[in-house]
DNA sequence: AGCTATATTTAGAATAATTCTAAATACAAA
DNA sequence: TTTGTATTTAGAATTATTCTAAATATAGCT
């Protein structure tokens, strides 16, 4: 098992798929690498204001849109609640614990290939698969 | 295999979990039993105006909310698009064909118990599971 | 280094789906 | 019939997000 570099150490590239990683984009991305609790655009805006008092909410939205387009972030939606964002690019679902309101990533069990489980015609191309779960974790479960 | 009664024949109960099935609620429900293409509240509003010129959009929203609360309908969300509604109560996912824009139900393969495939603590209670897929169906596939 | 074209950020206005409000209507029970 | 409650209705309000247009930053030149 290789040791992952911590987000503060991790160097974020200066370019990504042809677009510049600006100060603002880097800060948005860095925050999402650090905070794995799936913040909303507004949450991110509030957090970043400490380090970048001049950043605007429109910029946070712009950065998130760009980073999602370039597939370094995922947008996560629970019903019609404000969108949340996630820097985990592994295939995973999202679990909302109704007791705590906290959202966490959910991996699939070993050897499960989720895309093979749907009754779809052969040669169907799956571009994107979103799985969201609402439920209640057992007590004292930090996962 | 038993013959299912057609929606126009099917009698819709006059009460459901303590609330009255009013004219408006019945029409909304009837439409969703007939049209399995997952219409939005606005789609439903436009369709129903022919049979019920006096119905309001607020009422369509109110009816949908009530019917979802009482679990005779499901609300279906693709990212941040307007919510869609579905009268299919079997456990199923939703597939959006990016070529046609059409949404269809997707069943799971035989013997797949989707809730068992997530890496969650034992005794986690799953209240609700939403699965949405975007992709492209092979040509000439009506499913 | 300055110059210039383009990309990005920003504040604030606009949009659009949904929810809310309060008055009118329908209905069930007495 | 009367009366209390549920429901519908039109229109206003809300809110997450997108759009607009002006200001700023940056990369690639000279
Ligand atoms: Mn749902
Ligand atoms: Mn998505
Ligand atoms: Zn995630
Ligand atoms: Zn469905």
Short mmCIF file of C-alpha atoms (C1' of nucleotides) in Angstrom, two decimals, chain C residues 1-3, chain D residues 27-30:
data_model
loop_
_atom_site.label_atom_id
_atom_site.label_comp_id
_atom_site.label_asym_id
_atom_site.label_seq_id
_atom_site.Cartn_x
_atom_site.Cartn_y
_atom_site.Cartn_z
"C1'" DA C 1 9.94 44.77 -20.07
"C1'" DG C 2 5.69 46.49 -22.45
"C1'" DC C 3 1.59 45.12 -25.63
"C1'" DA D 27 0.25 33.93 -21.70
"C1'" DG D 28 2.49 34.72 -25.75
"C1'" DC D 29 4.44 37.84 -28.35
"C1'" DT D 30 7.90 41.81 -29.66
#
